[in-house]
PDB file of C-alpha atoms in Angstrom:
ATOM      1  CA  MET A   1       2.761 -18.738  23.743  1.00  0.00           C
ATOM      2  CA  GLU A   2       0.147 -18.428  20.761  1.00  0.00           C
ATOM      3  CA  HIS A   3       1.544 -15.082  19.556  1.00  0.00           C
ATOM      4  CA  GLU A   4       5.172 -16.216  19.698  1.00  0.00           C
ATOM      5  CA  ILE A   5       4.574 -19.178  17.724  1.00  0.00           C
ATOM      6  CA  TYR A   6       3.016 -17.055  15.154  1.00  0.00           C
ATOM      7  CA  MET A   7       5.676 -14.566  15.164  1.00  0.00           C
ATOM      8  CA  LEU A   8       8.122 -17.500  14.630  1.00  0.00           C
ATOM      9  CA  GLU A   9       6.647 -18.121  11.658  1.00  0.00           C
ATOM     10  CA  ALA A  10       7.187 -14.631  10.392  1.00  0.00           C
ATOM     11  CA  LEU A  11      10.657 -14.886  11.414  1.00  0.00           C
ATOM     12  CA  LYS A  12      11.078 -17.852   9.430  1.00  0.00           C
ATOM     13  CA  LEU A  13      10.007 -15.725   6.237  1.00  0.00           C
ATOM     14  CA  ALA A  14      12.122 -13.015   7.320  1.00  0.00           C
ATOM     15  CA  SER A  15      15.177 -15.258   7.400  1.00  0.00           C
ATOM     16  CA  GLU A  16      14.279 -16.396   3.988  1.00  0.00           C
ATOM     17  CA  ALA A  17      14.555 -12.745   2.950  1.00  0.00           C
ATOM     18  CA  PHE A  18      17.734 -12.148   4.616  1.00  0.00           C
ATOM     19  CA  PHE A  19      19.334 -15.203   2.560  1.00  0.00           C
ATOM     20  CA  ASP A  20      17.791 -13.649  -0.526  1.00  0.00           C
ATOM     21  CA  GLY A  21      19.801 -10.359   0.110  1.00  0.00           C
ATOM     22  CA  GLU A  22      16.298  -8.528   1.160  1.00  0.00           C
ATOM     23  CA  ILE A  23      16.001  -6.674   4.281  1.00  0.00           C
ATOM     24  CA  PRO A  24      14.279  -9.241   6.494  1.00  0.00           C
ATOM     25  CA  VAL A  25      10.918  -8.650   7.220  1.00  0.00           C
ATOM     26  CA  GLY A  26       8.274 -11.429   7.371  1.00  0.00           C
ATOM     27  CA  CYS A  27       4.359 -11.727   7.886  1.00  0.00           C
ATOM     28  CA  VAL A  28       1.884 -14.250   8.479  1.00  0.00           C
ATOM     29  CA  ILE A  29      -2.079 -13.872   8.425  1.00  0.00           C
ATOM     30  CA  VAL A  30      -4.034 -16.114  10.599  1.00  0.00           C
ATOM     31  CA  LYS A  31      -7.575 -17.093  10.968  1.00  0.00           C
ATOM     32  CA  ASN A  32      -9.206 -19.681  13.345  1.00  0.00           C
ATOM     33  CA  ASN A  33      -5.659 -21.103  14.105  1.00  0.00           C
ATOM     34  CA  THR A  34      -4.865 -21.557  10.653  1.00  0.00           C
ATOM     35  CA  ILE A  35      -2.287 -19.159   8.744  1.00  0.00           C
ATOM     36  CA  ILE A  36      -3.978 -18.166   5.528  1.00  0.00           C
ATOM     37  CA  GLY A  37      -1.532 -15.871   4.030  1.00  0.00           C
ATOM     38  CA  ARG A  38       2.390 -15.737   4.004  1.00  0.00           C
ATOM     39  CA  GLY A  39       4.653 -13.037   2.926  1.00  0.00           C
ATOM     40  CA  ARG A  40       8.241 -11.779   2.688  1.00  0.00           C
ATOM     41  CA  ASN A  41       9.960  -8.416   1.655  1.00  0.00           C
ATOM     42  CA  ARG A  42      10.978  -9.148  -2.266  1.00  0.00           C
ATOM     43  CA  ARG A  43      11.535  -5.519  -3.158  1.00  0.00           C
ATOM     44  CA  GLU A  44      15.013  -5.687  -4.545  1.00  0.00           C
ATOM     45  CA  HIS A  45      14.419  -8.794  -6.577  1.00  0.00           C
ATOM     46  CA  SER A  46      11.180  -8.427  -7.720  1.00  0.00           C
ATOM     47  CA  ASN A  47      12.141  -4.467  -8.303  1.00  0.00           C
ATOM     48  CA  SER A  48       8.977  -3.110  -7.196  1.00  0.00           C
ATOM     49  CA  ALA A  49       8.169  -0.638  -4.479  1.00  0.00           C
ATOM     50  CA  ILE A  50       5.175  -2.475  -3.207  1.00  0.00           C
ATOM     51  CA  ALA A  51       6.693  -5.970  -2.571  1.00  0.00           C
ATOM     52  CA  HIS A  52       6.591  -5.626   1.307  1.00  0.00           C
ATOM     53  CA  ALA A  53       5.773  -8.484   3.462  1.00  0.00           C
ATOM     54  CA  GLU A  54       2.396  -7.511   4.653  1.00  0.00           C
ATOM     55  CA  ILE A  55       1.100  -6.913   1.162  1.00  0.00           C
ATOM     56  CA  GLU A  56       2.538 -10.114  -0.292  1.00  0.00           C
ATOM     57  CA  ALA A  57       0.595 -11.670   3.066  1.00  0.00           C
ATOM     58  CA  ILE A  58      -2.742  -9.661   2.417  1.00  0.00           C
ATOM     59  CA  GLU A  59      -2.700 -10.736  -1.316  1.00  0.00           C
ATOM     60  CA  ASP A  60      -2.120 -14.244  -0.386  1.00  0.00           C
ATOM     61  CA  ALA A  61      -4.954 -14.191   2.074  1.00  0.00           C
ATOM     62  CA  CYS A  62      -7.275 -12.421  -0.050  1.00  0.00           C
ATOM     63  CA  ARG A  63      -6.750 -15.168  -2.660  1.00  0.00           C
ATOM     64  CA  ARG A  64      -7.453 -17.790  -0.260  1.00  0.00           C
ATOM     65  CA  MET A  65     -10.378 -16.285   1.283  1.00  0.00           C
ATOM     66  CA  ASN A  66     -11.638 -14.951  -1.981  1.00  0.00           C
ATOM     67  CA  SER A  67     -12.577 -11.639  -0.344  1.00  0.00           C
ATOM     68  CA  TRP A  68     -10.998  -8.305  -0.026  1.00  0.00           C
ATOM     69  CA  ARG A  69     -12.014  -8.126   3.634  1.00  0.00           C
ATOM     70  CA  LEU A  70     -10.158 -10.452   5.889  1.00  0.00           C
ATOM     71  CA  LEU A  71     -12.062 -10.305   8.997  1.00  0.00           C
ATOM     72  CA  ASP A  72     -11.791 -12.391  11.762  1.00  0.00           C
ATOM     73  CA  CYS A  73      -8.050 -12.591  10.827  1.00  0.00           C
ATOM     74  CA  SER A  74      -4.848 -11.558  12.994  1.00  0.00           C
ATOM     75  CA  MET A  75      -1.631 -10.334  11.374  1.00  0.00           C
ATOM     76  CA  TYR A  76       1.720 -11.114  12.722  1.00  0.00           C
ATOM     77  CA  VAL A  77       5.032  -9.054  11.117  1.00  0.00           C
ATOM     78  CA  THR A  78       8.361  -8.579  12.311  1.00  0.00           C
ATOM     79  CA  LEU A  79       8.776  -5.195  11.799  1.00  0.00           C
ATOM     80  CA  GLU A  80       6.307  -2.162  12.536  1.00  0.00           C
ATOM     81  CA  PRO A  81       4.267  -1.778   9.466  1.00  0.00           C
ATOM     82  CA  CYS A  82       5.101   1.582   6.865  1.00  0.00           C
ATOM     83  CA  PRO A  83       2.104   3.610   5.759  1.00  0.00           C
ATOM     84  CA  MET A  84       1.770   1.886   2.806  1.00  0.00           C
ATOM     85  CA  CYS A  85       1.149  -1.473   4.748  1.00  0.00           C
ATOM     86  CA  ALA A  86      -0.824   0.396   7.593  1.00  0.00           C
ATOM     87  CA  GLY A  87      -3.103   1.423   5.017  1.00  0.00           C
ATOM     88  CA  ALA A  88      -3.608  -1.731   3.246  1.00  0.00           C
ATOM     89  CA  ILE A  89      -4.461  -3.123   6.685  1.00  0.00           C
ATOM     90  CA  ILE A  90      -6.871  -0.928   7.075  1.00  0.00           C
ATOM     91  CA  ASN A  91      -8.401  -1.538   3.291  1.00  0.00           C
ATOM     92  CA  ALA A  92      -8.331  -5.117   4.116  1.00  0.00           C
ATOM     93  CA  ARG A  93     -10.038  -4.588   7.712  1.00  0.00           C
ATOM     94  CA  ILE A  94      -7.682  -6.693   9.609  1.00  0.00           C
ATOM     95  CA  PRO A  95      -8.776  -6.175  13.225  1.00  0.00           C
ATOM     96  CA  LYS A  96      -5.764  -7.641  14.761  1.00  0.00           C
ATOM     97  CA  ILE A  97      -2.195  -6.542  14.215  1.00  0.00           C
ATOM     98  CA  PHE A  98       1.099  -7.756  16.206  1.00  0.00           C
ATOM     99  CA  TYR A  99       4.265  -6.791  15.336  1.00  0.00           C
ATOM    100  CA  GLY A 100       8.024  -7.697  16.814  1.00  0.00           C
ATOM    101  CA  ALA A 101      10.376  -4.645  16.282  1.00  0.00           C
ATOM    102  CA  LYS A 102       9.375  -0.818  15.853  1.00  0.00           C
ATOM    103  CA  ASP A 103      10.517   1.174  12.948  1.00  0.00           C
ATOM    104  CA  GLU A 104      11.578   4.382  14.001  1.00  0.00           C
ATOM    105  CA  LYS A 105      12.381   6.022  10.778  1.00  0.00           C
ATOM    106  CA  ALA A 106       9.362   4.726   8.775  1.00  0.00           C
ATOM    107  CA  GLY A 107       6.725   3.195  11.400  1.00  0.00           C
ATOM    108  CA  ALA A 108       3.060   4.233  10.843  1.00  0.00           C
ATOM    109  CA  CYS A 109       1.815   2.693  13.726  1.00  0.00           C
ATOM    110  CA  GLY A 110       2.920   4.562  16.553  1.00  0.00           C
ATOM    111  CA  SER A 111       6.589   5.706  15.644  1.00  0.00           C
ATOM    112  CA  VAL A 112       6.465   8.398  12.936  1.00  0.00           C
ATOM    113  CA  LEU A 113       2.693   8.489  13.380  1.00  0.00           C
ATOM    114  CA  ASN A 114      -0.043   6.244  14.118  1.00  0.00           C
ATOM    115  CA  LEU A 115      -2.579   5.595  11.088  1.00  0.00           C
ATOM    116  CA  PHE A 116      -4.886   3.241  13.698  1.00  0.00           C
ATOM    117  CA  GLU A 117      -5.765   6.397  15.376  1.00  0.00           C
ATOM    118  CA  GLU A 118      -6.661   8.886  12.904  1.00  0.00           C
ATOM    119  CA  ARG A 119     -10.393   9.164  11.310  1.00  0.00           C
ATOM    120  CA  PHE A 120     -10.606   6.588   8.993  1.00  0.00           C
ATOM    121  CA  ASN A 121     -13.169   3.920   8.842  1.00  0.00           C
ATOM    122  CA  HIS A 122     -11.171   0.999  10.482  1.00  0.00           C
ATOM    123  CA  ARG A 123      -9.137   0.990  13.475  1.00  0.00           C
ATOM    124  CA  PRO A 124      -7.252  -2.381  14.169  1.00  0.00           C
ATOM    125  CA  GLN A 125      -6.113  -3.444  17.899  1.00  0.00           C
ATOM    126  CA  LEU A 126      -2.482  -2.989  17.910  1.00  0.00           C
ATOM    127  CA  VAL A 127       0.242  -5.056  19.933  1.00  0.00           C
ATOM    128  CA  GLY A 128       3.947  -4.327  19.614  1.00  0.00           C
ATOM    129  CA  GLY A 129       7.016  -6.105  20.495  1.00  0.00           C
ATOM    130  CA  ILE A 130       6.174  -9.644  20.301  1.00  0.00           C
ATOM    131  CA  LEU A 131       9.795 -11.587  20.083  1.00  0.00           C
ATOM    132  CA  ARG A 132      10.714  -7.864  19.963  1.00  0.00           C
ATOM    133  CA  ASP A 133      14.712  -9.054  20.114  1.00  0.00           C
ATOM    134  CA  GLU A 134      14.656 -11.868  17.586  1.00  0.00           C
ATOM    135  CA  CYS A 135      12.805  -9.200  15.150  1.00  0.00           C
ATOM    136  CA  SER A 136      15.506  -6.631  15.682  1.00  0.00           C
ATOM    137  CA  ALA A 137      18.381  -9.045  16.051  1.00  0.00           C
ATOM    138  CA  ILE A 138      17.879 -10.234  12.189  1.00  0.00           C
ATOM    139  CA  LEU A 139      17.585  -6.475  10.847  1.00  0.00           C
ATOM    140  CA  THR A 140      20.895  -5.595  12.847  1.00  0.00           C
ATOM    141  CA  LYS A 141      22.702  -8.576  11.424  1.00  0.00           C
ATOM    142  CA  PHE A 142      21.522  -7.821   7.696  1.00  0.00           C
ATOM    143  CA  PHE A 143      22.384  -4.286   8.181  1.00  0.00           C
ATOM    144  CA  LYS A 144      25.883  -4.957   9.655  1.00  0.00           C
ATOM    145  CA  SER A 145      26.616  -7.680   6.925  1.00  0.00           C
ATOM    146  CA  LEU A 146      25.656  -4.803   4.406  1.00  0.00           C
ATOM    147  CA  ARG A 147      28.483  -2.929   5.877  1.00  0.00           C
ATOM    148  CA  THR A 148      30.943  -5.655   6.098  1.00  0.00           C
ATOM    149  CA  GLU A 149      30.505  -6.398   2.063  1.00  0.00           C
ATOM    150  CA  SER A 150      30.865  -2.966   0.906  1.00  0.00           C
TER     151      SER A 150
ATOM    152  CA  MET B   1      -3.038  21.790 -20.828  1.00  0.00           C
ATOM    153  CA  GLU B   2      -0.043  19.013 -20.142  1.00  0.00           C
ATOM    154  CA  HIS B   3      -1.631  18.034 -16.682  1.00  0.00           C
ATOM    155  CA  GLU B   4      -5.296  18.028 -18.372  1.00  0.00           C
ATOM    156  CA  ILE B   5      -4.177  15.618 -21.030  1.00  0.00           C
ATOM    157  CA  TYR B   6      -2.631  12.999 -18.817  1.00  0.00           C
ATOM    158  CA  MET B   7      -5.768  13.253 -16.209  1.00  0.00           C
ATOM    159  CA  LEU B   8      -7.887  12.661 -19.147  1.00  0.00           C
ATOM    160  CA  GLU B   9      -5.758   9.308 -20.025  1.00  0.00           C
ATOM    161  CA  ALA B  10      -6.316   8.648 -15.945  1.00  0.00           C
ATOM    162  CA  LEU B  11     -10.041   9.249 -16.546  1.00  0.00           C
ATOM    163  CA  LYS B  12     -10.560   6.682 -19.389  1.00  0.00           C
ATOM    164  CA  LEU B  13      -8.869   4.279 -17.107  1.00  0.00           C
ATOM    165  CA  ALA B  14     -11.682   5.486 -14.277  1.00  0.00           C
ATOM    166  CA  SER B  15     -14.280   4.882 -17.073  1.00  0.00           C
ATOM    167  CA  GLU B  16     -12.998   1.209 -17.781  1.00  0.00           C
ATOM    168  CA  ALA B  17     -13.505   0.685 -14.278  1.00  0.00           C
ATOM    169  CA  PHE B  18     -16.879   2.080 -13.864  1.00  0.00           C
ATOM    170  CA  PHE B  19     -18.524  -0.566 -16.751  1.00  0.00           C
ATOM    171  CA  ASP B  20     -16.614  -2.807 -15.179  1.00  0.00           C
ATOM    172  CA  GLY B  21     -18.853  -2.412 -11.637  1.00  0.00           C
ATOM    173  CA  GLU B  22     -15.992  -1.221 -10.061  1.00  0.00           C
ATOM    174  CA  ILE B  23     -15.595   2.215  -7.856  1.00  0.00           C
ATOM    175  CA  PRO B  24     -14.170   4.576 -10.710  1.00  0.00           C
ATOM    176  CA  VAL B  25     -10.501   5.512  -9.933  1.00  0.00           C
ATOM    177  CA  GLY B  26      -7.584   5.372 -12.580  1.00  0.00           C
ATOM    178  CA  CYS B  27      -4.222   6.434 -12.591  1.00  0.00           C
ATOM    179  CA  VAL B  28      -1.251   6.835 -14.917  1.00  0.00           C
ATOM    180  CA  ILE B  29       2.302   7.528 -14.245  1.00  0.00           C
ATOM    181  CA  VAL B  30       4.541   9.730 -16.475  1.00  0.00           C
ATOM    182  CA  LYS B  31       8.387   9.811 -17.239  1.00  0.00           C
ATOM    183  CA  ASN B  32       9.811  12.204 -20.086  1.00  0.00           C
ATOM    184  CA  ASN B  33       6.502  12.876 -21.764  1.00  0.00           C
ATOM    185  CA  THR B  34       5.567   9.321 -22.347  1.00  0.00           C
ATOM    186  CA  ILE B  35       2.891   7.261 -19.968  1.00  0.00           C
ATOM    187  CA  ILE B  36       4.858   4.281 -18.162  1.00  0.00           C
ATOM    188  CA  GLY B  37       2.242   3.160 -15.889  1.00  0.00           C
ATOM    189  CA  ARG B  38      -1.580   2.620 -16.150  1.00  0.00           C
ATOM    190  CA  GLY B  39      -3.803   1.468 -13.308  1.00  0.00           C
ATOM    191  CA  ARG B  40      -7.347   1.266 -12.435  1.00  0.00           C
ATOM    192  CA  ASN B  41      -9.344   0.262  -9.167  1.00  0.00           C
ATOM    193  CA  ARG B  42     -10.329  -3.642  -9.324  1.00  0.00           C
ATOM    194  CA  ARG B  43     -10.971  -4.350  -5.828  1.00  0.00           C
ATOM    195  CA  GLU B  44     -13.914  -6.448  -6.467  1.00  0.00           C
ATOM    196  CA  HIS B  45     -13.001  -8.355  -9.241  1.00  0.00           C
ATOM    197  CA  SER B  46      -9.853  -9.410  -8.247  1.00  0.00           C
ATOM    198  CA  ASN B  47     -10.831  -9.735  -4.397  1.00  0.00           C
ATOM    199  CA  SER B  48      -7.982  -7.928  -3.108  1.00  0.00           C
ATOM    200  CA  ALA B  49      -7.522  -5.220  -0.885  1.00  0.00           C
ATOM    201  CA  ILE B  50      -4.283  -3.923  -2.683  1.00  0.00           C
ATOM    202  CA  ALA B  51      -6.024  -3.486  -6.014  1.00  0.00           C
ATOM    203  CA  HIS B  52      -6.358   0.378  -6.232  1.00  0.00           C
ATOM    204  CA  ALA B  53      -5.494   2.507  -9.322  1.00  0.00           C
ATOM    205  CA  GLU B  54      -2.281   3.600  -7.898  1.00  0.00           C
ATOM    206  CA  ILE B  55      -0.994   0.459  -6.890  1.00  0.00           C
ATOM    207  CA  GLU B  56      -1.389  -1.116 -10.464  1.00  0.00           C
ATOM    208  CA  ALA B  57       0.052   2.029 -12.085  1.00  0.00           C
ATOM    209  CA  ILE B  58       3.401   1.745  -9.820  1.00  0.00           C
ATOM    210  CA  GLU B  59       3.604  -2.096 -10.292  1.00  0.00           C
ATOM    211  CA  ASP B  60       3.414  -1.393 -14.331  1.00  0.00           C
ATOM    212  CA  ALA B  61       5.778   1.501 -14.112  1.00  0.00           C
ATOM    213  CA  CYS B  62       8.249  -0.290 -12.048  1.00  0.00           C
ATOM    214  CA  ARG B  63       8.391  -3.339 -14.164  1.00  0.00           C
ATOM    215  CA  ARG B  64       8.664  -0.984 -17.176  1.00  0.00           C
ATOM    216  CA  MET B  65      11.640   0.653 -15.681  1.00  0.00           C
ATOM    217  CA  ASN B  66      13.313  -2.406 -14.077  1.00  0.00           C
ATOM    218  CA  SER B  67      13.383  -0.252 -10.719  1.00  0.00           C
ATOM    219  CA  TRP B  68      11.511   0.005  -7.514  1.00  0.00           C
ATOM    220  CA  ARG B  69      12.441   4.147  -7.518  1.00  0.00           C
ATOM    221  CA  LEU B  70      10.215   5.599  -9.855  1.00  0.00           C
ATOM    222  CA  LEU B  71      12.774   8.916 -10.224  1.00  0.00           C
ATOM    223  CA  ASP B  72      11.605  11.714 -12.472  1.00  0.00           C
ATOM    224  CA  CYS B  73       8.330  10.566 -12.746  1.00  0.00           C
ATOM    225  CA  SER B  74       4.815  12.135 -12.398  1.00  0.00           C
ATOM    226  CA  MET B  75       1.541  10.523 -11.041  1.00  0.00           C
ATOM    227  CA  TYR B  76      -2.118  11.185 -12.444  1.00  0.00           C
ATOM    228  CA  VAL B  77      -4.908   9.871 -10.314  1.00  0.00           C
ATOM    229  CA  THR B  78      -8.300  10.923 -10.441  1.00  0.00           C
ATOM    230  CA  LEU B  79      -8.913  10.686  -6.708  1.00  0.00           C
ATOM    231  CA  GLU B  80      -7.041  11.735  -3.732  1.00  0.00           C
ATOM    232  CA  PRO B  81      -4.951   8.860  -2.668  1.00  0.00           C
ATOM    233  CA  CYS B  82      -5.780   6.465   0.383  1.00  0.00           C
ATOM    234  CA  PRO B  83      -3.230   6.162   3.144  1.00  0.00           C
ATOM    235  CA  MET B  84      -1.763   2.808   1.291  1.00  0.00           C
ATOM    236  CA  CYS B  85      -1.362   4.316  -2.164  1.00  0.00           C
ATOM    237  CA  ALA B  86      -0.127   7.576  -0.838  1.00  0.00           C
ATOM    238  CA  GLY B  87       2.693   5.244   1.258  1.00  0.00           C
ATOM    239  CA  ALA B  88       3.297   3.463  -1.828  1.00  0.00           C
ATOM    240  CA  ILE B  89       4.005   6.515  -3.630  1.00  0.00           C
ATOM    241  CA  ILE B  90       6.381   7.414  -0.853  1.00  0.00           C
ATOM    242  CA  ASN B  91       8.214   4.315  -1.315  1.00  0.00           C
ATOM    243  CA  ALA B  92       8.072   4.511  -4.873  1.00  0.00           C
ATOM    244  CA  ARG B  93      10.112   7.722  -4.688  1.00  0.00           C
ATOM    245  CA  ILE B  94       7.445   9.479  -6.791  1.00  0.00           C
ATOM    246  CA  PRO B  95       8.382  13.117  -7.254  1.00  0.00           C
ATOM    247  CA  LYS B  96       4.853  14.406  -8.051  1.00  0.00           C
ATOM    248  CA  ILE B  97       1.523  13.782  -7.437  1.00  0.00           C
ATOM    249  CA  PHE B  98      -1.449  15.551  -9.433  1.00  0.00           C
ATOM    250  CA  TYR B  99      -4.810  14.385  -8.448  1.00  0.00           C
ATOM    251  CA  GLY B 100      -8.473  15.278  -9.146  1.00  0.00           C
ATOM    252  CA  ALA B 101     -10.876  14.922  -6.338  1.00  0.00           C
ATOM    253  CA  LYS B 102     -10.651  15.288  -2.845  1.00  0.00           C
ATOM    254  CA  ASP B 103     -11.414  11.550  -1.030  1.00  0.00           C
ATOM    255  CA  GLU B 104     -12.776  13.779   2.499  1.00  0.00           C
ATOM    256  CA  LYS B 105     -13.242  10.378   4.000  1.00  0.00           C
ATOM    257  CA  ALA B 106     -10.207   8.657   3.271  1.00  0.00           C
ATOM    258  CA  GLY B 107      -7.948  10.764   1.589  1.00  0.00           C
ATOM    259  CA  ALA B 108      -4.255  10.984   2.811  1.00  0.00           C
ATOM    260  CA  CYS B 109      -2.879  13.744   0.876  1.00  0.00           C
ATOM    261  CA  GLY B 110      -4.884  16.487   2.902  1.00  0.00           C
ATOM    262  CA  SER B 111      -8.134  15.262   4.007  1.00  0.00           C
ATOM    263  CA  VAL B 112      -7.733  13.246   6.834  1.00  0.00           C
ATOM    264  CA  LEU B 113      -4.176  13.791   7.417  1.00  0.00           C
ATOM    265  CA  ASN B 114      -1.391  14.538   4.662  1.00  0.00           C
ATOM    266  CA  LEU B 115       0.979  11.561   4.451  1.00  0.00           C
ATOM    267  CA  PHE B 116       3.374  13.837   2.193  1.00  0.00           C
ATOM    268  CA  GLU B 117       4.190  16.393   5.320  1.00  0.00           C
ATOM    269  CA  GLU B 118       5.087  13.695   7.884  1.00  0.00           C
ATOM    270  CA  ARG B 119       8.514  12.889   8.812  1.00  0.00           C
ATOM    271  CA  PHE B 120       9.168  10.378   6.061  1.00  0.00           C
ATOM    272  CA  ASN B 121      12.176   9.976   4.000  1.00  0.00           C
ATOM    273  CA  HIS B 122      10.212  11.276   0.880  1.00  0.00           C
ATOM    274  CA  ARG B 123       8.075  14.481   0.483  1.00  0.00           C
ATOM    275  CA  PRO B 124       6.503  14.321  -3.229  1.00  0.00           C
ATOM    276  CA  GLN B 125       5.065  17.687  -4.277  1.00  0.00           C
ATOM    277  CA  LEU B 126       1.453  17.909  -4.600  1.00  0.00           C
ATOM    278  CA  VAL B 127      -1.261  19.295  -6.689  1.00  0.00           C
ATOM    279  CA  GLY B 128      -4.949  18.721  -6.455  1.00  0.00           C
ATOM    280  CA  GLY B 129      -8.077  19.962  -8.086  1.00  0.00           C
ATOM    281  CA  ILE B 130      -6.660  18.978 -12.176  1.00  0.00           C
ATOM    282  CA  LEU B 131     -10.169  18.221 -13.730  1.00  0.00           C
ATOM    283  CA  ARG B 132     -11.815  17.899 -10.547  1.00  0.00           C
ATOM    284  CA  ASP B 133     -15.427  18.336 -11.687  1.00  0.00           C
ATOM    285  CA  GLU B 134     -14.825  15.561 -14.203  1.00  0.00           C
ATOM    286  CA  CYS B 135     -13.336  13.397 -11.741  1.00  0.00           C
ATOM    287  CA  SER B 136     -15.946  13.935  -9.322  1.00  0.00           C
ATOM    288  CA  ALA B 137     -18.850  13.651 -11.471  1.00  0.00           C
ATOM    289  CA  ILE B 138     -18.093  10.062 -12.698  1.00  0.00           C
ATOM    290  CA  LEU B 139     -18.059   9.085  -8.739  1.00  0.00           C
ATOM    291  CA  THR B 140     -21.153  10.516  -8.322  1.00  0.00           C
ATOM    292  CA  LYS B 141     -22.640   8.912 -11.327  1.00  0.00           C
ATOM    293  CA  PHE B 142     -21.334   5.812 -10.254  1.00  0.00           C
ATOM    294  CA  PHE B 143     -22.709   6.007  -6.335  1.00  0.00           C
ATOM    295  CA  LYS B 144     -25.941   7.071  -8.114  1.00  0.00           C
ATOM    296  CA  SER B 145     -26.563   3.950 -10.476  1.00  0.00           C
ATOM    297  CA  LEU B 146     -25.200   1.532  -7.098  1.00  0.00           C
ATOM    298  CA  ARG B 147     -28.694   3.297  -5.332  1.00  0.00           C
ATOM    299  CA  THR B 148     -30.928   3.250  -8.274  1.00  0.00           C
ATOM    300  CA  GLU B 149     -30.214  -0.736  -8.470  1.00  0.00           C
ATOM    301  CA  SER B 150     -30.400  -1.688  -4.891  1.00  0.00           C
TER     302      SER B 150
END
């Protein structure tokens, strides 16, 4: 149940992004049963290619830990990370990653490729499919609403 | 000569990082012969896993362009980008990347793998080896000085 509880927190952040007109992706970082980082997609509003949920959560957690190394932490993110975010996870040395829905077009944790299985100096544990249906549903609803509007 | 001139600007930023005790990597982004983004490594001082030269330069350029899409831009970076930065380049749709030295251990533009040759929705042009010796030399000097200190 623990994984589902944290993924629900990530889903809350995805839902904030949804109501703000952003692709709904949310992320939390957990250490010792406490959420130490939160993030959600803000690409359109912040006009920044960097403003993905995972990056915001990592920056938040690094600030709180006062360290660029997020040892003993777990990340929960509603969508499979893209190459930038999977790379940021490697750079921050996060040991465990839990994601919800697969990203067949841009996922770098098994879909297009798996950065965590390459010859880099950190290989996180990876579990996909946590609340997959809920994490997919909010994305489907978002893209459907875009098509209705246009 | 144009490429060398912009790489020298990136080297200036790398040298700032050097004197600040950071791994010396610098980056500029150019559009219409004007530098629109500058960045250098600040990982240790900012205590952030995200604080690479390319990320700072992309954020700077996005702010200035008021857009997450950096179309018609070229990036000059002293070291081959890591997976996070190569992924950020893909996300920002930067069309041309020029780097100096190879990063055999963590490079994601040909060394460990090449993210720009994968099935993502953007494939930048890539040229390595611009002022390679100068870009390598500052890194070698930095790591040598670390060993002398310790």
